[in-house]
PDB file of C-alpha atoms and ligand atoms in Angstrom:
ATOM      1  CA  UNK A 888    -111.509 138.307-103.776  1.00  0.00           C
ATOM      2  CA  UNK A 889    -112.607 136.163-101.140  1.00  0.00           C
ATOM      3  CA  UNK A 890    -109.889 133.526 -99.594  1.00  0.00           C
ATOM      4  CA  UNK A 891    -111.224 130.372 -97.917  1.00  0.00           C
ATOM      5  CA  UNK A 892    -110.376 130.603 -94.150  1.00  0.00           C
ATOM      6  CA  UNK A 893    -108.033 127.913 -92.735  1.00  0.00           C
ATOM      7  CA  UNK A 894    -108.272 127.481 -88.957  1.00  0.00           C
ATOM      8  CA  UNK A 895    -104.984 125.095 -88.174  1.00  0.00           C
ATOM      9  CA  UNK A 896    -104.274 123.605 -84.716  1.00  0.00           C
ATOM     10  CA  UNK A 897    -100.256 123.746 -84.038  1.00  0.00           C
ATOM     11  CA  UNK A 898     -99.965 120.949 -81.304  1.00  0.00           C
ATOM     12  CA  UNK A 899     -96.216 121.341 -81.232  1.00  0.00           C
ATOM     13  CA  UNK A 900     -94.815 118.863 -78.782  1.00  0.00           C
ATOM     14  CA  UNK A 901     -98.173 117.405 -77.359  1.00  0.00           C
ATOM     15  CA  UNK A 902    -100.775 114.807 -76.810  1.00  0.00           C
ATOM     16  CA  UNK A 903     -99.413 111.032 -77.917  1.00  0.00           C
ATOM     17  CA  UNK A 904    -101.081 109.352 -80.408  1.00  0.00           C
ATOM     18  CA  UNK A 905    -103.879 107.958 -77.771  1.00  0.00           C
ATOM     19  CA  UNK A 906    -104.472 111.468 -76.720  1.00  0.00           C
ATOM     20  CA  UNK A 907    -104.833 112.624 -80.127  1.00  0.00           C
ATOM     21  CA  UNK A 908    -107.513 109.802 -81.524  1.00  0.00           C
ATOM     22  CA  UNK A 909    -109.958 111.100 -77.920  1.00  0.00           C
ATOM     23  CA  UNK A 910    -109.177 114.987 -78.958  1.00  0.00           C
ATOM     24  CA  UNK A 911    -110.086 114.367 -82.910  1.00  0.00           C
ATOM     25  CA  UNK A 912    -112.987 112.283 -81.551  1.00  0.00           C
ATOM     26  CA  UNK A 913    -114.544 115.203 -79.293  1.00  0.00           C
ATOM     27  CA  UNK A 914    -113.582 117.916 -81.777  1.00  0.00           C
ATOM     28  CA  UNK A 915    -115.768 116.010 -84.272  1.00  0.00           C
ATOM     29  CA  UNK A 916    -118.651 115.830 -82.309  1.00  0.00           C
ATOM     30  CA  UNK A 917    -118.024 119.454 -81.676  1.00  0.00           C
ATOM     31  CA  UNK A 918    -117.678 120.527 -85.205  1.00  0.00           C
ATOM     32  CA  UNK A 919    -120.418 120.389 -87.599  1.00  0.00           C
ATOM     33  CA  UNK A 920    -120.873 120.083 -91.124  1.00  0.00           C
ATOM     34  CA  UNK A 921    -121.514 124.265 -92.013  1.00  0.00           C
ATOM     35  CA  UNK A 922    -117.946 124.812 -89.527  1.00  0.00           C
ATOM     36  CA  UNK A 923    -116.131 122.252 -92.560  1.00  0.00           C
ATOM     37  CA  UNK A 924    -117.878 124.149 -95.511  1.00  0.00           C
ATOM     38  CA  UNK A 925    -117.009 127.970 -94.021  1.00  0.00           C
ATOM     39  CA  UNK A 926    -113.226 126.895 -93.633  1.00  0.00           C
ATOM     40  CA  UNK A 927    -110.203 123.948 -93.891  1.00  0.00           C
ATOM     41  CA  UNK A 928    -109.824 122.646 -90.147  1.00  0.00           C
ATOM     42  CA  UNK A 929    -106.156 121.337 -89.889  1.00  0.00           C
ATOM     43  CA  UNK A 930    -104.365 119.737 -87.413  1.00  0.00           C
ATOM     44  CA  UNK A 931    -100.895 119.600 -87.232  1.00  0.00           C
ATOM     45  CA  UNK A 932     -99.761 116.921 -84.773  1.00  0.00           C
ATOM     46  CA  UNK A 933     -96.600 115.243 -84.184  1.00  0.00           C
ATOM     47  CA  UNK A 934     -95.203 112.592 -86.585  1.00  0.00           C
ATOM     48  CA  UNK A 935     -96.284 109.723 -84.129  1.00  0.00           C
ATOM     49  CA  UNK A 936     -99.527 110.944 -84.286  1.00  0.00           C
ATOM     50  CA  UNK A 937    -100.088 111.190 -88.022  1.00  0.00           C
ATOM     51  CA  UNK A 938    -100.614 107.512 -89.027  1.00  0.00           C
ATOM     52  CA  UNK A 939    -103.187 107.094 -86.701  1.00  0.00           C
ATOM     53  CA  UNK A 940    -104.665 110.103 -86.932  1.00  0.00           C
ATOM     54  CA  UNK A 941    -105.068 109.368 -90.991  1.00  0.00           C
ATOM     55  CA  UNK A 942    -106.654 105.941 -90.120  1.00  0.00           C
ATOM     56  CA  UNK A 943    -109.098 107.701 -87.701  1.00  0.00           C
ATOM     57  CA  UNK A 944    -110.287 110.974 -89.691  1.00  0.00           C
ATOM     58  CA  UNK A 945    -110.636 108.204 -92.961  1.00  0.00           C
ATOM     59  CA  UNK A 946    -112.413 105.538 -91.172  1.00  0.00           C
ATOM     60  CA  UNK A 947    -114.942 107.803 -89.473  1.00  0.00           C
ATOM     61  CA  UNK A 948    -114.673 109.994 -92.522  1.00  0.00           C
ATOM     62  CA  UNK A 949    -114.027 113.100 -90.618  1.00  0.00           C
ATOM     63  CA  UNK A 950    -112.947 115.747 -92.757  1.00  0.00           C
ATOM     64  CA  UNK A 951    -110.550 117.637 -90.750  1.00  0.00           C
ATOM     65  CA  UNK A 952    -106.914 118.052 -92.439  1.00  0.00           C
ATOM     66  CA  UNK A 953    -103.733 116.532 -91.312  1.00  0.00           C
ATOM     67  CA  UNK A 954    -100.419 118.503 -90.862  1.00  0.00           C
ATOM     68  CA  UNK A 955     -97.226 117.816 -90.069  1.00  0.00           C
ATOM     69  CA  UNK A 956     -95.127 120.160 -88.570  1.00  0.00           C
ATOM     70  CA  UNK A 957     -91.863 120.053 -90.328  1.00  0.00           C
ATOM     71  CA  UNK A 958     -90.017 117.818 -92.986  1.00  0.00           C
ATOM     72  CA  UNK A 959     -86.766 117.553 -94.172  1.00  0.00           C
ATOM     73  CA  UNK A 960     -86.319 119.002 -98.010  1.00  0.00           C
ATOM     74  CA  UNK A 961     -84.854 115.603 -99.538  1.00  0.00           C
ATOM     75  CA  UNK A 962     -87.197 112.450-100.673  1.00  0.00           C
ATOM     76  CA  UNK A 963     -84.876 109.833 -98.819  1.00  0.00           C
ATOM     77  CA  UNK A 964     -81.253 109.232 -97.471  1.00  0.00           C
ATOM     78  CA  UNK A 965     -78.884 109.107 -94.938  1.00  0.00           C
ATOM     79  CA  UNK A 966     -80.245 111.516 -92.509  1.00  0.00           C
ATOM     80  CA  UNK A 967     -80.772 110.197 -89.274  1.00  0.00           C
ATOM     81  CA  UNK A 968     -84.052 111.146 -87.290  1.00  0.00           C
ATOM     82  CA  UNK A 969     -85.553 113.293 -90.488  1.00  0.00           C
ATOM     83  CA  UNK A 970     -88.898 112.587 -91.567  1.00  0.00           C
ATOM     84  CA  UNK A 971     -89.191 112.684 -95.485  1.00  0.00           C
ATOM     85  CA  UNK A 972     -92.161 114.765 -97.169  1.00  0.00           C
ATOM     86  CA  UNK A 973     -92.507 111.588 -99.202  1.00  0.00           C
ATOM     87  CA  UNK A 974     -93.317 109.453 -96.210  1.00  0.00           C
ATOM     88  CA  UNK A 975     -95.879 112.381 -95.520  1.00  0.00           C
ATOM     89  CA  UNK A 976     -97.321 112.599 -98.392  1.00  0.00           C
ATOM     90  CA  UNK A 977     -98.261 108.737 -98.119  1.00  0.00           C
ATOM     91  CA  UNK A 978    -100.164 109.642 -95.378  1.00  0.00           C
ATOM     92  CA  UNK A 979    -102.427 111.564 -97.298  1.00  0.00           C
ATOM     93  CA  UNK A 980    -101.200 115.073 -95.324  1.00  0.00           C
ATOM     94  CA  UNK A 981    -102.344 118.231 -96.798  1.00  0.00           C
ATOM     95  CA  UNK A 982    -100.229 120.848 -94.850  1.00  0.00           C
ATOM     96  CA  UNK A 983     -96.736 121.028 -93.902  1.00  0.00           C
ATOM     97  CA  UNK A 984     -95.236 123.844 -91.478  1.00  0.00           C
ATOM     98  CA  UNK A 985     -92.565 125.226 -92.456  1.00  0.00           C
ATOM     99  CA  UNK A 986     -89.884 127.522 -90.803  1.00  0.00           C
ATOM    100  CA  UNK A 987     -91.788 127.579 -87.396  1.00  0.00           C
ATOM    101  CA  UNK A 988     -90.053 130.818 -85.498  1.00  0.00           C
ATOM    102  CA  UNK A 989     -89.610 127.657 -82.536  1.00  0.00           C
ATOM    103  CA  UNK A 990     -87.675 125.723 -85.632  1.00  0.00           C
ATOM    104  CA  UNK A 991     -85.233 128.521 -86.215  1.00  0.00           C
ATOM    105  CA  UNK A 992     -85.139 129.794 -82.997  1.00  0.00           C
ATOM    106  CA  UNK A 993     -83.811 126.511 -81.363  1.00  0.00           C
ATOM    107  CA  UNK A 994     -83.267 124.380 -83.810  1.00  0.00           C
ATOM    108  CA  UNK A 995     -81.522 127.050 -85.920  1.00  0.00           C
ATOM    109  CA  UNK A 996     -83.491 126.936 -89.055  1.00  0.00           C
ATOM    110  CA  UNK A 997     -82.013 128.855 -91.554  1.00  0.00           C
ATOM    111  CA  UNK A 998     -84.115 130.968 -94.496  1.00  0.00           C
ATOM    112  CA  UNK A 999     -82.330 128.474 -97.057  1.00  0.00           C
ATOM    113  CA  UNK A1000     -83.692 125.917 -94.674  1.00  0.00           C
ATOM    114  CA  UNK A1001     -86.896 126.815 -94.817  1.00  0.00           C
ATOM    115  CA  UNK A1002     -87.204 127.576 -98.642  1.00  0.00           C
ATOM    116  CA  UNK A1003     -86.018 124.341 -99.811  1.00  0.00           C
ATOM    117  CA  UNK A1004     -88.484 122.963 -97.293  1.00  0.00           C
ATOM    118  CA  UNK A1005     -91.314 124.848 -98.444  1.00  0.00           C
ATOM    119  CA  UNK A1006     -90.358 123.268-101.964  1.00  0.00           C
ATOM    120  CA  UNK A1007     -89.957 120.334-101.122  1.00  0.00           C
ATOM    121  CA  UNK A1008     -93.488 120.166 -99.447  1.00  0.00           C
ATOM    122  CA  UNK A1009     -95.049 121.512-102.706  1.00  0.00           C
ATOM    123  CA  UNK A1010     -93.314 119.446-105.288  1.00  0.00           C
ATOM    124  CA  UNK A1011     -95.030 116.632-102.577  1.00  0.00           C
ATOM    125  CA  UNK A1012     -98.362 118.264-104.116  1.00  0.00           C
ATOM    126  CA  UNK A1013     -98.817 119.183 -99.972  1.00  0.00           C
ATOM    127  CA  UNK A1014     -99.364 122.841 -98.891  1.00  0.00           C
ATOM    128  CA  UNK A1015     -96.504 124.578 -96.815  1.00  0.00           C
ATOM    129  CA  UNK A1016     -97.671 126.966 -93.930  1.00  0.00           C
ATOM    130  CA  UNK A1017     -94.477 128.914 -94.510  1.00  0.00           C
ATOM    131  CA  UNK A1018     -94.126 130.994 -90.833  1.00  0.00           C
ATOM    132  CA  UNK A1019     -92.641 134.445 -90.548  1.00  0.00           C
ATOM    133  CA  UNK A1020     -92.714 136.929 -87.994  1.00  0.00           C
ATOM    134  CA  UNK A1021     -90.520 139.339 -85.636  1.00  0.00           C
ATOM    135  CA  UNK A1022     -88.681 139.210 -82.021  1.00  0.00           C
ATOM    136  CA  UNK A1023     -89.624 141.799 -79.640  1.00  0.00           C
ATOM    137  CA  UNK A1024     -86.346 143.325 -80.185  1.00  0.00           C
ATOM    138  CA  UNK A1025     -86.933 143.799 -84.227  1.00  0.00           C
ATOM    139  CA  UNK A1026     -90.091 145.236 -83.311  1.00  0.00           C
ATOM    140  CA  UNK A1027     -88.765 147.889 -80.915  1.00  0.00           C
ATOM    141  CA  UNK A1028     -86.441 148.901 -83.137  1.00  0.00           C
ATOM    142  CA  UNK A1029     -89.079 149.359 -85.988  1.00  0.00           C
ATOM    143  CA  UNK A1030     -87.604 146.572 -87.879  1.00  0.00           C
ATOM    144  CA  UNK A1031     -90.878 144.331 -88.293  1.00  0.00           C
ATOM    145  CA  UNK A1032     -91.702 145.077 -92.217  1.00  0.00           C
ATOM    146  CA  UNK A1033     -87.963 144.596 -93.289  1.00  0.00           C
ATOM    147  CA  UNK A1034     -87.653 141.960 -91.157  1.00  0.00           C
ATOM    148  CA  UNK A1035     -90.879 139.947 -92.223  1.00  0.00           C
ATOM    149  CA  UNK A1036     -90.693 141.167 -95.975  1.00  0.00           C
ATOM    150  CA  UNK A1037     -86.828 139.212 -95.691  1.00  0.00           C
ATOM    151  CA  UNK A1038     -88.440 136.716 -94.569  1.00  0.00           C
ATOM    152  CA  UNK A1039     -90.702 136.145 -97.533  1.00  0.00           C
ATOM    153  CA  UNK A1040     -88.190 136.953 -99.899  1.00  0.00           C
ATOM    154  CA  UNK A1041     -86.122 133.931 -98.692  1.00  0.00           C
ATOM    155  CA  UNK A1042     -88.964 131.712 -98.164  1.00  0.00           C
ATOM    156  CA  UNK A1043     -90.047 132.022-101.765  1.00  0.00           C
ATOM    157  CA  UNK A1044     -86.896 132.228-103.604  1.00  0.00           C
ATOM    158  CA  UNK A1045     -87.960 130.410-106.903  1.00  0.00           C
ATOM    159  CA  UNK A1046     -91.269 129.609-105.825  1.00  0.00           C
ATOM    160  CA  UNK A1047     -93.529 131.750-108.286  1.00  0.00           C
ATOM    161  CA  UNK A1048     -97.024 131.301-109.923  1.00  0.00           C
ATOM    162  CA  UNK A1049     -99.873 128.844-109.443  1.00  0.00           C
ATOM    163  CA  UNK A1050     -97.105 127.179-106.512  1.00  0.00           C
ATOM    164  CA  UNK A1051     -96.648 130.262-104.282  1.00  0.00           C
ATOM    165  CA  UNK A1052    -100.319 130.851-104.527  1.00  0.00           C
ATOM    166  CA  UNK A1053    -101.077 127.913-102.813  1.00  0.00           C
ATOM    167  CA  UNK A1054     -98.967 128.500-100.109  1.00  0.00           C
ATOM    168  CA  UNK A1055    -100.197 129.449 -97.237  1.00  0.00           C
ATOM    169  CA  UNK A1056     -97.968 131.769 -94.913  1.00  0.00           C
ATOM    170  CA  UNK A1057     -98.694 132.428 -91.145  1.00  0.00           C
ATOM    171  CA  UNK A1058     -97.412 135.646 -89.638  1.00  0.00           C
ATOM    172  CA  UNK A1059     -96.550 135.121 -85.941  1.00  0.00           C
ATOM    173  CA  UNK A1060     -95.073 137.757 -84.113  1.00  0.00           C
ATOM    174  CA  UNK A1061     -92.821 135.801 -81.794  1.00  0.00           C
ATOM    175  CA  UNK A1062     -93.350 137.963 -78.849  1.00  0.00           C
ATOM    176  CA  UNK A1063     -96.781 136.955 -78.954  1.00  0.00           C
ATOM    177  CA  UNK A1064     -96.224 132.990 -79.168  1.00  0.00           C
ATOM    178  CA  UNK A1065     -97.637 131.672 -75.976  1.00  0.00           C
ATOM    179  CA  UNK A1066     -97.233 134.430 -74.289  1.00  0.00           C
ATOM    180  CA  UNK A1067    -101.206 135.854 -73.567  1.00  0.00           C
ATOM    181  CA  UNK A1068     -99.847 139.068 -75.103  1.00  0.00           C
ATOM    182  CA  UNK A1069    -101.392 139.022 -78.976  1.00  0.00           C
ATOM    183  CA  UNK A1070    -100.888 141.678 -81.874  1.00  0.00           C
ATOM    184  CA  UNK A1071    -104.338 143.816 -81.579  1.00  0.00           C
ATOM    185  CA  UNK A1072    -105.957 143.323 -84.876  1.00  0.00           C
ATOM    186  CA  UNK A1073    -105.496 146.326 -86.334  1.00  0.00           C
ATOM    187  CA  UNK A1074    -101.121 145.663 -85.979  1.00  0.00           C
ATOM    188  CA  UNK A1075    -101.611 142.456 -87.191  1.00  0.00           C
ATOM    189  CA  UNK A1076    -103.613 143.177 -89.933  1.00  0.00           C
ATOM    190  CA  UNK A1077    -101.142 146.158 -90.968  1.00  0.00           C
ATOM    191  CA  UNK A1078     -98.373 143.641 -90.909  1.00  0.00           C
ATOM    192  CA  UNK A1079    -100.290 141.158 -92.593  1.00  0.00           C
ATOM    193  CA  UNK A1080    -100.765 143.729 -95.671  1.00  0.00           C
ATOM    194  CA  UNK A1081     -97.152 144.649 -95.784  1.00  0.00           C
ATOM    195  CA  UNK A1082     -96.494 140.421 -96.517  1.00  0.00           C
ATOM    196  CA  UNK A1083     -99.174 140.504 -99.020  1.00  0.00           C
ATOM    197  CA  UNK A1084     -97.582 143.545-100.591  1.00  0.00           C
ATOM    198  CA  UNK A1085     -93.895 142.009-100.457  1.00  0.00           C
ATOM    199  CA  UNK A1086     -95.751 138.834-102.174  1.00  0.00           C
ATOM    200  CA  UNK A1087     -97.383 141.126-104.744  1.00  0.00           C
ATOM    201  CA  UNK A1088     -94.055 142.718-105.646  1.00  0.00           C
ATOM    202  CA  UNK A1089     -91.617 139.869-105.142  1.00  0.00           C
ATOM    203  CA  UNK A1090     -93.798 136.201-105.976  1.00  0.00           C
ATOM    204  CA  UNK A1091     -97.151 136.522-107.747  1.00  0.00           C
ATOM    205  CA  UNK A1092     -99.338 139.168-109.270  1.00  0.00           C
ATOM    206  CA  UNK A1093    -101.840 136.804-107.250  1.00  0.00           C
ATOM    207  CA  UNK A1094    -100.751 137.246-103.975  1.00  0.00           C
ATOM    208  CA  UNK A1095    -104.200 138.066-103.498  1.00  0.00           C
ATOM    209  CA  UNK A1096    -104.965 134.593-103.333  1.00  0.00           C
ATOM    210  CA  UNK A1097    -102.449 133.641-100.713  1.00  0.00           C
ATOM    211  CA  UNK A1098    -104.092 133.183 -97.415  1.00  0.00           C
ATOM    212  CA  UNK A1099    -101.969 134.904 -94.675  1.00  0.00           C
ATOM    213  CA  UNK A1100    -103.030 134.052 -91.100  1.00  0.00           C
ATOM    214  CA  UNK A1101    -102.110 134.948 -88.233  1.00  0.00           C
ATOM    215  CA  UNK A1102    -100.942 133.312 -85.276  1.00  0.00           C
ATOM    216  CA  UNK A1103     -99.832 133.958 -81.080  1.00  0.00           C
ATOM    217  CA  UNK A1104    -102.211 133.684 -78.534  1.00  0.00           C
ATOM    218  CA  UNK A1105    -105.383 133.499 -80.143  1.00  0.00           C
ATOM    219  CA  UNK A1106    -107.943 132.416 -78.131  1.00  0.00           C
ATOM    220  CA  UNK A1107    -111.914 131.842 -78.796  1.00  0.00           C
ATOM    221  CA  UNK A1108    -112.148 135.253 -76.932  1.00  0.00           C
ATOM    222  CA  UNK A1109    -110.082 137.440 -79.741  1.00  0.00           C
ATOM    223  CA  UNK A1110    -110.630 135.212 -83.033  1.00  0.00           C
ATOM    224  CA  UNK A1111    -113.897 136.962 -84.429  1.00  0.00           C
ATOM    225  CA  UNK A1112    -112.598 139.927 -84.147  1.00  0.00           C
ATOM    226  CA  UNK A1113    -109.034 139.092 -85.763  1.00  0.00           C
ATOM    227  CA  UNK A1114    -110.688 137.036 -88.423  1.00  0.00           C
ATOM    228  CA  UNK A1115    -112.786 140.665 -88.790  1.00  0.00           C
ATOM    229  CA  UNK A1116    -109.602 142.044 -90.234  1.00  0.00           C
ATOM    230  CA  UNK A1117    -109.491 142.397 -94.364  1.00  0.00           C
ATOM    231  CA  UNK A1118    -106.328 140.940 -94.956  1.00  0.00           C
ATOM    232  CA  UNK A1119    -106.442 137.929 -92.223  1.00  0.00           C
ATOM    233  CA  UNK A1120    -107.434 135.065 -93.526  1.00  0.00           C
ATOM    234  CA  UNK A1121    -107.399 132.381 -90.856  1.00  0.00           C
ATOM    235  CA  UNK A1122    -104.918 131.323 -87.705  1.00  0.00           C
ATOM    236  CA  UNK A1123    -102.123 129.072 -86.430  1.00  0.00           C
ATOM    237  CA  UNK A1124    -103.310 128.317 -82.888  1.00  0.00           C
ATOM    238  CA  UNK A1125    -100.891 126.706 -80.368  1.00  0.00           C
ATOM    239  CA  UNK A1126    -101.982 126.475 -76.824  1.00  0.00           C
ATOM    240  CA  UNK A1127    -105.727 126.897 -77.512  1.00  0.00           C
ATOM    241  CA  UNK A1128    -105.532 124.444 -79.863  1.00  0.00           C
ATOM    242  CA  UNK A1129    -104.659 121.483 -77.549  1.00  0.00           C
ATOM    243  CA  UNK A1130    -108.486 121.344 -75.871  1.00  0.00           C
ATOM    244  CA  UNK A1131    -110.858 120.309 -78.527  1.00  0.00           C
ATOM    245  CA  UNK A1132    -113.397 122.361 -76.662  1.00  0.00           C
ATOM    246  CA  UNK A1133    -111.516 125.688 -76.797  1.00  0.00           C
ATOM    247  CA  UNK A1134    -110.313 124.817 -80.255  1.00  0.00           C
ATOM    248  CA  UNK A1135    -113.696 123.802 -81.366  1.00  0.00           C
ATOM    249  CA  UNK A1136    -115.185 127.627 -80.226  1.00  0.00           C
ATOM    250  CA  UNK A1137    -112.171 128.960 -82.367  1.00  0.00           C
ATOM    251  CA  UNK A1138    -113.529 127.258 -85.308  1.00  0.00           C
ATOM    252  CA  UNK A1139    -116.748 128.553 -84.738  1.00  0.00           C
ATOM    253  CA  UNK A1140    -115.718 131.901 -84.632  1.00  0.00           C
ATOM    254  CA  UNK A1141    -118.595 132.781 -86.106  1.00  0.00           C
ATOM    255  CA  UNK A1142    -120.678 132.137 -83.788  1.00  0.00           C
TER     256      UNK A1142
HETATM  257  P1  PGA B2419     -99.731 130.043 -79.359  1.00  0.00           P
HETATM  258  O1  PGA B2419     -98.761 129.393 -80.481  1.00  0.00           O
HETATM  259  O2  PGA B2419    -101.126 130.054 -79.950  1.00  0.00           O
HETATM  260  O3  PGA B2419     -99.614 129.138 -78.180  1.00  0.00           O
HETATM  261  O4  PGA B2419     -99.245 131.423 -79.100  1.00  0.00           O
HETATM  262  C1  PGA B2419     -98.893 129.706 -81.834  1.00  0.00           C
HETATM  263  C2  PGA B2419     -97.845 128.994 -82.637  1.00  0.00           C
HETATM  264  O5  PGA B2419     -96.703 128.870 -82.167  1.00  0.00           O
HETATM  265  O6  PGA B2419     -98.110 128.541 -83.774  1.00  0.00           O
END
């Protein structure tokens, strides 16, 4: 089975839209046709970004992917400050993160939350990046695989066939979310099986075609060798991802 990498930028609360149009620019003169064929390039930028962002990558016809970073679950109504996957879905975005550990953590996401999001996003015909993963404290205690298996168990409730296997879900241990401190490959990987196997036995007899990747700290110093891994598939890159240089080598992993 091979899985098409996807390499996705997680800008999180950076770069206006000004910032972003000069940081899509240089990442496209970075990037270069063979980086677009060996895997999807998505960034996932702020809402204020996306507009422009869609008029940019369309004009100059550069195909890097547009994300957004969260969406509410219902098309329209009276929900102040929510940003409809409808509206996103105009905008020709492909991928839609959902259930970001920084979205529960703070903004107390719940696993109901995020499955009716992650529905929402696909009835949109968009992708969710549906994000699990474990505090430090879980992990100490030797909780991780119950903890992220939960996880997918919620996320997917009533998602099954050809729409969980186009879901893409990003395992981020939340200890090692811009913290420097990553899962070695071989822990990540591990974990990364034990989600596949949860969405073997609990979504799709093709949960080998779900791409899993893996996200905190990676950096172009530790991506080839994570991407090495049998069951990791791609990454969700936060800090790295905000210099088009740095994110550009990530891409490149290959290299
Ligand atoms: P990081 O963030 O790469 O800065 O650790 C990853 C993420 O939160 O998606």
């Amino acid at each position: 089975m091979t899985r098409r990498p996807i390499i996705a930028a997680n800008w999180k609360m950076h770069h206006d839209h000004l910032v972003a149009i000069q940081v899509v620019q240089k990442l496209s003169y970075r990037l270069e046709r063979d980086d677009y064929e060996a895997c999807d390039v998505v960034i996932c930028a702020p809402f204020t970004d996306l507009r422009t962002l869609q008029t940019l990558t369309e004009a100059d016809r550069i195909p890097i992917l547009l994300g957004a970073q969260n969406c509410h679950w219902q098309d329209r109504g009276a929900f102040t400050g929510e940003v409809s996957p409808v509206m996103l879905a105009k905008l020709n975005i492909r991928y839609v993160i959902v259930g970001h550990s920084e979205r529960r953590q703070l903004f107390d996401e719940t696993d109901d939350m995020v499955n009716r999001k992650a529905k929402a996003v696909l009835h949109h015909e968009m992708t969710p990046i549906v994000c699990v993963g474990e505090t430090l404290e879980e992990r100490d205690r030797g909780d991780t695989e119950t903890r992220v298996t939960d996880q997918i168990a919620a996320a997917f409730a009533g998602i099954r066939g050809a729409d969980a296997e186009r879901c893409v879900v990003a395992y981020e241990p939340i200890w090692a979310i811009g913290t420097g401190r990553n899962a070695t490959p071989d822990d990540a990987n591990a974990t990364i099986a034990t989600i596949r196997a949860a969405l073997r036995r609990l979504v799709s007899d093709a949960a080998d075609d779900i791409r899993i990747q893996y996200g905190g700290s990676v950096k172009p110093g530790n991506i080839a060798e994570l991407m090495r891994m049998s069951d990791i598939d791609g990454a969700l890159v936060g800090g790295a991802s905000l210099d088009p240089d740095e994110f550009a080598r990530i891409v490149q992993y290959r290299r």
